[in-house]
Amino acid sequence: MFNNANILITGGTGSFGKFCVKTILERFNPNKIVIFSRDELKQFDMQNELPDERLRFFLGDVRDRARLTRALYGIDYVIHAAALKQVPALEYNPDEAIKTNIMGAENLIEACFEAKVKKVIALSTDKAVSPVNLYGATKLVADKLFSAANNIRGQHGPKFSIVRYGNVLCSRGSVIPFYQQQLANGITQLPITDPRMTRFFVTLSEAVEFVFNSFKRMHGGEIFTPKIPSFKITDLAEAMSGNRDFRNVGIRPGEKLHEVLCPKDLSSRILEFKDFYTIQPVFNLSEDFDYRQTAIGEKGQPVVEEFEYSSENNPVFLSVDEIRELLKRL
């Protein structure tokens, strides 16, 4: 799919972006990959790490629509990974979250129309479902913007879809690097916000592969969610520290006990496929797609009434030993 194509990744110097670029270079022969981000040092480091003539490093911010439009010239496919994500920081600086996560999404949509790109995948988060913090709320709005953009695309405009998954293991700012640092500093009691807490998780390679497949599956407007395992936060701490002697520090502002990827309020629009779920868009005004079949022929079925896919009721939970084995592989 990406052979001889021009691809742009917003937030391309982040954990997902870097791994995605490496994977594309290994598996495909793109014409060029544009890494669009605002941190010159991270671009410099990535350029030294991946000295490939097909890479283009484009300094810019998704808040700047004109800069986005220029960067998108001649681009075929877009992966939108740029976002402000740290929950406490965004609670303290709400206007910054709105400017990047919502207005940045709107800027990208308008720029993609102007540049006449083919397909766009925007990365979402489980925190966008019934959000209790500003990060989740801004990502929910962004999801709505990307899905609704298909209503004005007509027959030839860009197709926009969303990929929503759980916590990415070992990504920057996530719990595993934090625990690793705590253990390296000699901490014997890892902090636990609440012993009942559960989380979805996905590896970087699984996330990237799911995005690639979603480009092939998409009609436009849908939210794709992979079927992924859950873990208990206490089991993760035990797998990393070797004991169950934890320090309960209390739940943080804006934090949930459990995460949800497919809410029961939308069960009438959720379709189940073999290894993923699709949430159908509210409106489909451009073309008469049957979302029960993907663009590559995979067939899905409606879920039961009030179905919910949450980290608490997930049928697949990893044990302590399975978590240890996974961490060894990573």
mmCIF file of C-alpha atoms in Angstrom:
data_model
loop_
_atom_site.group_PDB
_atom_site.id
_atom_site.type_symbol
_atom_site.label_atom_id
_atom_site.label_comp_id
_atom_site.label_asym_id
_atom_site.label_seq_id
_atom_site.Cartn_x
_atom_site.Cartn_y
_atom_site.Cartn_z
ATOM 1 C CA MET A 1 0.000 0.000 0.000
ATOM 2 C CA PHE A 2 2.779 2.451 0.868
ATOM 3 C CA ASN A 3 5.038 1.511 -2.038
ATOM 4 C CA ASN A 4 5.860 4.625 -4.103
ATOM 5 C CA ALA A 5 3.526 6.641 -1.829
ATOM 6 C CA ASN A 6 4.056 9.919 0.014
ATOM 7 C CA ILE A 7 3.199 9.683 3.710
ATOM 8 C CA LEU A 8 3.029 12.348 6.417
ATOM 9 C CA ILE A 9 3.003 11.619 10.147
ATOM 10 C CA THR A 10 2.120 14.407 12.547
ATOM 11 C CA GLY A 11 3.922 14.004 15.845
ATOM 12 C CA GLY A 12 6.300 11.782 13.939
ATOM 13 C CA THR A 13 9.115 11.990 16.502
ATOM 14 C CA GLY A 14 7.018 10.416 19.264
ATOM 15 C CA SER A 15 7.110 6.771 20.328
ATOM 16 C CA PHE A 16 4.463 5.702 17.821
ATOM 17 C CA GLY A 17 5.791 7.895 15.016
ATOM 18 C CA LYS A 18 9.358 6.643 15.245
ATOM 19 C CA PHE A 19 8.352 2.994 15.306
ATOM 20 C CA CYS A 20 5.889 3.564 12.469
ATOM 21 C CA VAL A 21 8.564 5.188 10.299
ATOM 22 C CA LYS A 22 11.002 2.352 10.967
ATOM 23 C CA THR A 23 8.356 -0.237 10.071
ATOM 24 C CA ILE A 24 7.377 1.497 6.828
ATOM 25 C CA LEU A 25 11.030 1.724 5.751
ATOM 26 C CA GLU A 26 11.559 -1.960 6.519
ATOM 27 C CA ARG A 27 8.428 -3.299 4.810
ATOM 28 C CA PHE A 28 7.667 -0.871 2.008
ATOM 29 C CA ASN A 29 9.397 1.347 -0.499
ATOM 30 C CA PRO A 30 7.755 4.755 -0.041
ATOM 31 C CA ASN A 31 8.641 7.716 -2.186
ATOM 32 C CA LYS A 32 8.978 9.858 0.932
ATOM 33 C CA ILE A 33 7.874 10.064 4.566
ATOM 34 C CA VAL A 34 7.371 13.527 6.044
ATOM 35 C CA ILE A 35 7.897 13.753 9.799
ATOM 36 C CA PHE A 36 5.903 16.783 10.921
ATOM 37 C CA SER A 37 6.615 17.933 14.480
ATOM 38 C CA ARG A 38 7.624 21.014 16.439
ATOM 39 C CA ASP A 39 10.672 19.743 18.387
ATOM 40 C CA GLU A 40 13.880 20.365 16.452
ATOM 41 C CA LEU A 41 16.034 18.361 18.883
ATOM 42 C CA LYS A 42 13.878 15.242 18.530
ATOM 43 C CA GLN A 43 13.988 15.648 14.755
ATOM 44 C CA PHE A 44 17.763 15.999 14.874
ATOM 45 C CA ASP A 45 18.087 12.845 16.999
ATOM 46 C CA MET A 46 15.718 10.896 14.749
ATOM 47 C CA GLN A 47 17.544 12.043 11.621
ATOM 48 C CA ASN A 48 20.805 10.705 13.059
ATOM 49 C CA GLU A 49 19.137 7.474 14.100
ATOM 50 C CA LEU A 50 17.463 6.941 10.718
ATOM 51 C CA PRO A 51 19.708 8.381 7.993
ATOM 52 C CA ASP A 52 17.425 7.618 5.054
ATOM 53 C CA GLU A 53 17.104 9.895 2.028
ATOM 54 C CA ARG A 54 13.379 9.151 1.801
ATOM 55 C CA LEU A 55 12.728 10.941 5.108
ATOM 56 C CA ARG A 56 11.801 14.626 5.220
ATOM 57 C CA PHE A 57 11.874 16.462 8.543
ATOM 58 C CA PHE A 58 9.365 19.294 8.559
ATOM 59 C CA LEU A 59 9.306 21.641 11.539
ATOM 60 C CA GLY A 60 5.806 22.857 12.260
ATOM 61 C CA ASP A 61 2.866 22.843 14.649
ATOM 62 C CA VAL A 62 -0.629 21.503 13.960
ATOM 63 C CA ARG A 63 -1.881 24.841 15.300
ATOM 64 C CA ASP A 64 -0.517 26.444 12.108
ATOM 65 C CA ARG A 65 -2.872 25.582 9.230
ATOM 66 C CA ALA A 66 -0.749 27.271 6.547
ATOM 67 C CA ARG A 67 2.315 25.292 7.593
ATOM 68 C CA LEU A 68 0.316 22.064 7.550
ATOM 69 C CA THR A 69 -0.993 22.783 4.065
ATOM 70 C CA ARG A 70 2.511 23.349 2.769
ATOM 71 C CA ALA A 71 3.788 20.148 4.385
ATOM 72 C CA LEU A 72 0.894 18.148 2.894
ATOM 73 C CA TYR A 73 1.611 19.122 -0.695
ATOM 74 C CA GLY A 74 1.732 15.916 -2.760
ATOM 75 C CA ILE A 75 0.963 13.660 0.243
ATOM 76 C CA ASP A 76 -1.152 10.521 -0.255
ATOM 77 C CA TYR A 77 -1.608 9.174 3.288
ATOM 78 C CA VAL A 78 -1.645 10.909 6.674
ATOM 79 C CA ILE A 79 -1.276 9.445 10.177
ATOM 80 C CA HIS A 80 -2.257 11.980 12.818
ATOM 81 C CA ALA A 81 -0.370 11.152 16.017
ATOM 82 C CA ALA A 82 0.322 14.685 17.293
ATOM 83 C CA ALA A 83 -1.404 15.524 20.571
ATOM 84 C CA LEU A 84 -0.863 16.872 24.062
ATOM 85 C CA LYS A 85 -1.448 13.853 26.314
ATOM 86 C CA GLN A 86 -0.268 14.354 29.902
ATOM 87 C CA VAL A 87 -3.460 14.399 31.977
ATOM 88 C CA PRO A 88 -2.325 16.529 34.949
ATOM 89 C CA ALA A 89 -0.565 19.079 32.716
ATOM 90 C CA LEU A 90 -3.664 19.501 30.549
ATOM 91 C CA GLU A 91 -5.924 19.884 33.574
ATOM 92 C CA TYR A 92 -3.705 22.792 34.620
ATOM 93 C CA ASN A 93 -3.382 24.228 31.082
ATOM 94 C CA PRO A 94 -6.763 23.564 29.426
ATOM 95 C CA ASP A 95 -6.439 26.203 26.719
ATOM 96 C CA GLU A 96 -3.264 24.569 25.418
ATOM 97 C CA ALA A 97 -5.024 21.199 25.145
ATOM 98 C CA ILE A 98 -7.837 22.776 23.139
ATOM 99 C CA LYS A 99 -5.456 24.563 20.761
ATOM 100 C CA THR A 100 -3.503 21.417 19.886
ATOM 101 C CA ASN A 101 -5.952 18.538 20.224
ATOM 102 C CA ILE A 102 -9.107 20.192 18.864
ATOM 103 C CA MET A 103 -8.063 23.179 16.773
ATOM 104 C CA GLY A 104 -5.052 21.225 15.506
ATOM 105 C CA ALA A 105 -7.381 18.450 14.344
ATOM 106 C CA GLU A 106 -9.579 20.969 12.542
ATOM 107 C CA ASN A 107 -6.524 22.530 10.903
ATOM 108 C CA LEU A 108 -5.338 19.154 9.670
ATOM 109 C CA ILE A 109 -8.747 18.290 8.221
ATOM 110 C CA GLU A 110 -8.942 21.569 6.292
ATOM 111 C CA ALA A 111 -5.346 21.221 5.099
ATOM 112 C CA CYS A 112 -5.991 17.650 3.897
ATOM 113 C CA PHE A 113 -8.949 18.834 1.844
ATOM 114 C CA GLU A 114 -6.870 21.609 0.325
ATOM 115 C CA ALA A 115 -3.939 19.304 -0.424
ATOM 116 C CA LYS A 116 -6.251 16.559 -1.807
ATOM 117 C CA VAL A 117 -4.733 13.699 0.168
ATOM 118 C CA LYS A 118 -6.260 10.220 -0.215
ATOM 119 C CA LYS A 119 -6.679 8.798 3.282
ATOM 120 C CA VAL A 120 -6.218 9.960 6.874
ATOM 121 C CA ILE A 121 -6.038 7.871 10.055
ATOM 122 C CA ALA A 122 -6.266 9.804 13.329
ATOM 123 C CA LEU A 123 -5.075 8.157 16.537
ATOM 124 C CA SER A 124 -7.524 8.270 19.424
ATOM 125 C CA THR A 125 -7.421 6.950 22.992
ATOM 126 C CA ASP A 126 -9.566 4.989 25.418
ATOM 127 C CA LYS A 127 -9.738 8.187 27.468
ATOM 128 C CA ALA A 128 -11.997 9.688 24.767
ATOM 129 C CA VAL A 129 -14.801 7.345 25.870
ATOM 130 C CA SER A 130 -17.020 8.935 28.554
ATOM 131 C CA PRO A 131 -14.152 11.297 29.373
ATOM 132 C CA VAL A 132 -13.485 12.438 32.931
ATOM 133 C CA ASN A 133 -10.439 14.566 32.119
ATOM 134 C CA LEU A 134 -9.696 17.307 29.611
ATOM 135 C CA TYR A 135 -7.338 15.156 27.557
ATOM 136 C CA GLY A 136 -10.116 12.630 26.937
ATOM 137 C CA ALA A 137 -12.650 15.381 26.253
ATOM 138 C CA THR A 138 -10.461 17.044 23.628
ATOM 139 C CA LYS A 139 -9.758 13.716 21.951
ATOM 140 C CA LEU A 140 -13.480 12.939 21.874
ATOM 141 C CA VAL A 141 -14.105 16.221 20.062
ATOM 142 C CA ALA A 142 -11.238 15.461 17.662
ATOM 143 C CA ASP A 143 -12.753 12.029 16.942
ATOM 144 C CA LYS A 144 -16.070 13.702 16.121
ATOM 145 C CA LEU A 145 -14.335 16.181 13.810
ATOM 146 C CA PHE A 146 -12.495 13.484 11.856
ATOM 147 C CA SER A 147 -15.575 11.282 11.526
ATOM 148 C CA ALA A 148 -17.812 14.177 10.423
ATOM 149 C CA ALA A 149 -15.233 15.364 7.868
ATOM 150 C CA ASN A 150 -16.405 12.509 5.640
ATOM 151 C CA ASN A 151 -19.812 14.172 5.359
ATOM 152 C CA ILE A 152 -18.376 16.885 3.116
ATOM 153 C CA ARG A 153 -15.820 14.885 1.158
ATOM 154 C CA GLY A 154 -18.102 14.107 -1.757
ATOM 155 C CA GLN A 155 -16.953 11.423 -4.190
ATOM 156 C CA HIS A 156 -13.311 12.402 -4.445
ATOM 157 C CA GLY A 157 -12.172 14.079 -1.207
ATOM 158 C CA PRO A 158 -10.008 12.525 1.499
ATOM 159 C CA LYS A 159 -11.334 9.642 3.575
ATOM 160 C CA PHE A 160 -10.968 10.065 7.344
ATOM 161 C CA SER A 161 -11.112 7.290 9.957
ATOM 162 C CA ILE A 162 -10.044 6.874 13.575
ATOM 163 C CA VAL A 163 -8.045 4.188 15.371
ATOM 164 C CA ARG A 164 -8.652 3.889 19.112
ATOM 165 C CA TYR A 165 -6.613 1.631 21.389
ATOM 166 C CA GLY A 166 -5.371 1.405 24.976
ATOM 167 C CA ASN A 167 -2.094 2.205 26.662
ATOM 168 C CA VAL A 168 0.984 1.586 24.535
ATOM 169 C CA LEU A 169 3.513 -0.463 26.469
ATOM 170 C CA CYS A 170 6.820 1.299 27.117
ATOM 171 C CA SER A 171 5.781 4.534 25.401
ATOM 172 C CA ARG A 172 7.117 7.747 26.836
ATOM 173 C CA GLY A 173 5.262 8.872 29.966
ATOM 174 C CA SER A 174 3.529 5.508 30.471
ATOM 175 C CA VAL A 175 3.557 3.439 33.649
ATOM 176 C CA ILE A 176 6.221 0.880 32.661
ATOM 177 C CA PRO A 177 9.074 3.381 32.091
ATOM 178 C CA PHE A 178 7.965 5.121 35.307
ATOM 179 C CA TYR A 179 8.163 1.874 37.274
ATOM 180 C CA GLN A 180 11.519 1.051 35.678
ATOM 181 C CA GLN A 181 12.886 4.391 36.836
ATOM 182 C CA GLN A 182 11.491 3.861 40.330
ATOM 183 C CA LEU A 183 13.135 0.447 40.581
ATOM 184 C CA ALA A 184 16.417 1.816 39.213
ATOM 185 C CA ASN A 185 16.332 4.421 41.984
ATOM 186 C CA GLY A 186 16.047 1.687 44.595
ATOM 187 C CA ILE A 187 12.345 2.080 45.388
ATOM 188 C CA THR A 188 11.087 -1.159 46.945
ATOM 189 C CA GLN A 189 7.383 -0.258 47.141
ATOM 190 C CA LEU A 190 5.992 0.726 43.764
ATOM 191 C CA PRO A 191 3.182 3.301 43.932
ATOM 192 C CA ILE A 192 -0.317 2.070 43.097
ATOM 193 C CA THR A 193 -3.092 4.606 42.603
ATOM 194 C CA ASP A 194 -5.791 2.014 43.333
ATOM 195 C CA PRO A 195 -5.411 -1.783 43.651
ATOM 196 C CA ARG A 196 -8.671 -2.332 41.726
ATOM 197 C CA MET A 197 -7.379 -0.552 38.627
ATOM 198 C CA THR A 198 -7.272 -2.313 35.243
ATOM 199 C CA ARG A 199 -5.934 -1.154 31.901
ATOM 200 C CA PHE A 200 -5.928 -2.176 28.256
ATOM 201 C CA PHE A 201 -2.547 -2.366 26.612
ATOM 202 C CA VAL A 202 -1.043 -2.774 23.183
ATOM 203 C CA THR A 203 2.561 -3.027 22.002
ATOM 204 C CA LEU A 204 3.981 -0.498 19.566
ATOM 205 C CA SER A 205 4.273 -3.120 16.843
ATOM 206 C CA GLU A 206 0.635 -4.157 17.327
ATOM 207 C CA ALA A 207 -0.526 -0.524 17.239
ATOM 208 C CA VAL A 208 1.382 0.200 14.034
ATOM 209 C CA GLU A 209 0.147 -2.979 12.360
ATOM 210 C CA PHE A 210 -3.436 -2.143 13.303
ATOM 211 C CA VAL A 211 -3.103 1.328 11.767
ATOM 212 C CA PHE A 212 -1.721 -0.160 8.545
ATOM 213 C CA ASN A 213 -4.639 -2.611 8.352
ATOM 214 C CA SER A 214 -7.131 0.150 9.095
ATOM 215 C CA PHE A 215 -5.967 2.060 6.025
ATOM 216 C CA LYS A 216 -6.974 -0.966 3.959
ATOM 217 C CA ARG A 217 -10.246 -1.576 5.824
ATOM 218 C CA MET A 218 -11.607 1.960 6.004
ATOM 219 C CA HIS A 219 -14.665 3.287 4.200
ATOM 220 C CA GLY A 220 -14.461 6.576 6.095
ATOM 221 C CA GLY A 221 -15.941 7.830 9.363
ATOM 222 C CA GLU A 222 -15.585 4.666 11.412
ATOM 223 C CA ILE A 223 -13.627 4.134 14.637
ATOM 224 C CA PHE A 224 -11.526 0.962 14.631
ATOM 225 C CA THR A 225 -10.688 -0.667 17.971
ATOM 226 C CA PRO A 226 -8.478 -3.765 18.261
ATOM 227 C CA LYS A 227 -9.229 -6.670 20.561
ATOM 228 C CA ILE A 228 -6.361 -6.422 23.044
ATOM 229 C CA PRO A 229 -5.579 -7.857 26.503
ATOM 230 C CA SER A 230 -6.057 -6.208 29.869
ATOM 231 C CA PHE A 231 -3.953 -6.324 33.004
ATOM 232 C CA LYS A 232 -4.428 -5.475 36.658
ATOM 233 C CA ILE A 233 -2.122 -2.705 37.804
ATOM 234 C CA THR A 234 -1.200 -4.802 40.853
ATOM 235 C CA ASP A 235 -0.146 -7.676 38.583
ATOM 236 C CA LEU A 236 2.012 -5.334 36.507
ATOM 237 C CA ALA A 237 3.722 -4.012 39.644
ATOM 238 C CA GLU A 238 4.344 -7.558 40.892
ATOM 239 C CA ALA A 239 5.695 -8.683 37.517
ATOM 240 C CA MET A 240 8.188 -5.801 37.498
ATOM 241 C CA SER A 241 9.193 -5.721 41.179
ATOM 242 C CA GLY A 242 8.904 -9.368 42.158
ATOM 243 C CA ASN A 243 6.639 -8.717 45.141
ATOM 244 C CA ARG A 244 3.184 -7.490 46.072
ATOM 245 C CA ASP A 245 4.313 -4.945 48.654
ATOM 246 C CA PHE A 246 2.800 -1.828 47.102
ATOM 247 C CA ARG A 247 2.319 1.756 48.229
ATOM 248 C CA ASN A 248 -1.271 2.913 47.702
ATOM 249 C CA VAL A 249 -1.075 6.602 46.769
ATOM 250 C CA GLY A 250 -4.712 7.168 45.771
ATOM 251 C CA ILE A 251 -6.335 7.794 42.424
ATOM 252 C CA ARG A 252 -5.164 10.934 40.597
ATOM 253 C CA PRO A 253 -7.441 13.720 39.360
ATOM 254 C CA GLY A 254 -8.933 12.782 36.001
ATOM 255 C CA GLU A 255 -8.045 9.099 36.335
ATOM 256 C CA LYS A 256 -10.439 6.167 35.929
ATOM 257 C CA LEU A 257 -10.438 2.803 37.654
ATOM 258 C CA HIS A 258 -11.125 1.069 34.347
ATOM 259 C CA GLU A 259 -10.864 2.116 30.710
ATOM 260 C CA VAL A 260 -13.500 1.655 28.002
ATOM 261 C CA LEU A 261 -12.900 1.328 24.264
ATOM 262 C CA CYS A 262 -16.479 0.666 23.127
ATOM 263 C CA PRO A 263 -19.189 2.234 25.337
ATOM 264 C CA LYS A 264 -22.564 0.594 25.905
ATOM 265 C CA ASP A 265 -24.334 3.826 24.911
ATOM 266 C CA LEU A 266 -23.129 3.208 21.337
ATOM 267 C CA SER A 267 -23.815 -0.531 21.255
ATOM 268 C CA SER A 268 -26.384 -0.092 18.460
ATOM 269 C CA ARG A 269 -23.576 1.195 16.200
ATOM 270 C CA ILE A 270 -20.842 -1.293 17.190
ATOM 271 C CA LEU A 271 -19.855 -4.147 14.883
ATOM 272 C CA GLU A 272 -17.698 -7.087 15.957
ATOM 273 C CA PHE A 273 -15.122 -8.564 13.595
ATOM 274 C CA LYS A 274 -12.674 -11.394 14.207
ATOM 275 C CA ASP A 275 -9.967 -9.347 15.926
ATOM 276 C CA PHE A 276 -11.418 -5.839 16.176
ATOM 277 C CA TYR A 277 -14.545 -3.753 16.668
ATOM 278 C CA THR A 278 -15.873 -0.953 14.484
ATOM 279 C CA ILE A 279 -18.001 1.932 15.731
ATOM 280 C CA GLN A 280 -20.041 3.174 12.785
ATOM 281 C CA PRO A 281 -20.350 6.930 12.195
ATOM 282 C CA VAL A 282 -23.476 8.826 13.182
ATOM 283 C CA PHE A 283 -24.052 10.004 9.595
ATOM 284 C CA ASN A 284 -22.937 8.650 6.266
ATOM 285 C CA LEU A 285 -23.996 11.247 3.736
ATOM 286 C CA SER A 286 -21.296 10.875 1.093
ATOM 287 C CA GLU A 287 -21.679 7.283 -0.059
ATOM 288 C CA ASP A 288 -23.872 4.325 0.864
ATOM 289 C CA PHE A 289 -21.316 2.087 2.584
ATOM 290 C CA ASP A 290 -22.273 -1.095 4.370
ATOM 291 C CA TYR A 291 -19.966 -0.984 7.358
ATOM 292 C CA ARG A 292 -20.737 -4.623 8.149
ATOM 293 C CA GLN A 293 -18.105 -5.415 5.528
ATOM 294 C CA THR A 294 -14.726 -3.714 5.392
ATOM 295 C CA ALA A 295 -13.205 -2.383 2.187
ATOM 296 C CA ILE A 296 -11.164 -5.595 1.961
ATOM 297 C CA GLY A 297 -14.147 -7.913 2.467
ATOM 298 C CA GLU A 298 -13.993 -8.777 6.187
ATOM 299 C CA LYS A 299 -17.490 -9.353 7.580
ATOM 300 C CA GLY A 300 -18.726 -8.253 10.983
ATOM 301 C CA GLN A 301 -21.872 -8.636 13.057
ATOM 302 C CA PRO A 302 -23.772 -6.241 15.364
ATOM 303 C CA VAL A 303 -23.052 -6.706 19.077
ATOM 304 C CA VAL A 304 -25.730 -7.419 21.655
ATOM 305 C CA GLU A 305 -27.679 -4.569 23.232
ATOM 306 C CA GLU A 306 -25.735 -2.635 25.895
ATOM 307 C CA PHE A 307 -22.484 -4.353 24.931
ATOM 308 C CA GLU A 308 -19.444 -2.648 26.451
ATOM 309 C CA TYR A 309 -15.782 -3.375 25.821
ATOM 310 C CA SER A 310 -13.906 -2.317 28.944
ATOM 311 C CA SER A 311 -10.641 -3.253 30.610
ATOM 312 C CA GLU A 312 -12.674 -4.582 33.542
ATOM 313 C CA ASN A 313 -14.917 -7.021 31.629
ATOM 314 C CA ASN A 314 -12.352 -7.955 28.962
ATOM 315 C CA PRO A 315 -12.309 -11.762 28.550
ATOM 316 C CA VAL A 316 -8.518 -11.669 28.042
ATOM 317 C CA PHE A 317 -6.415 -10.807 31.125
ATOM 318 C CA LEU A 318 -2.678 -11.448 31.335
ATOM 319 C CA SER A 319 -1.285 -13.220 34.381
ATOM 320 C CA VAL A 320 1.800 -12.031 36.261
ATOM 321 C CA ASP A 321 3.958 -14.611 34.462
ATOM 322 C CA GLU A 322 2.546 -13.617 31.062
ATOM 323 C CA ILE A 323 3.293 -9.968 31.788
ATOM 324 C CA ARG A 324 6.882 -10.888 32.719
ATOM 325 C CA GLU A 325 7.348 -12.790 29.465
ATOM 326 C CA LEU A 326 5.934 -9.905 27.472
ATOM 327 C CA LEU A 327 8.272 -7.412 29.154
ATOM 328 C CA LYS A 328 11.247 -9.667 28.380
ATOM 329 C CA ARG A 329 10.324 -9.674 24.700
ATOM 330 C CA LEU A 330 10.011 -5.908 24.663
#
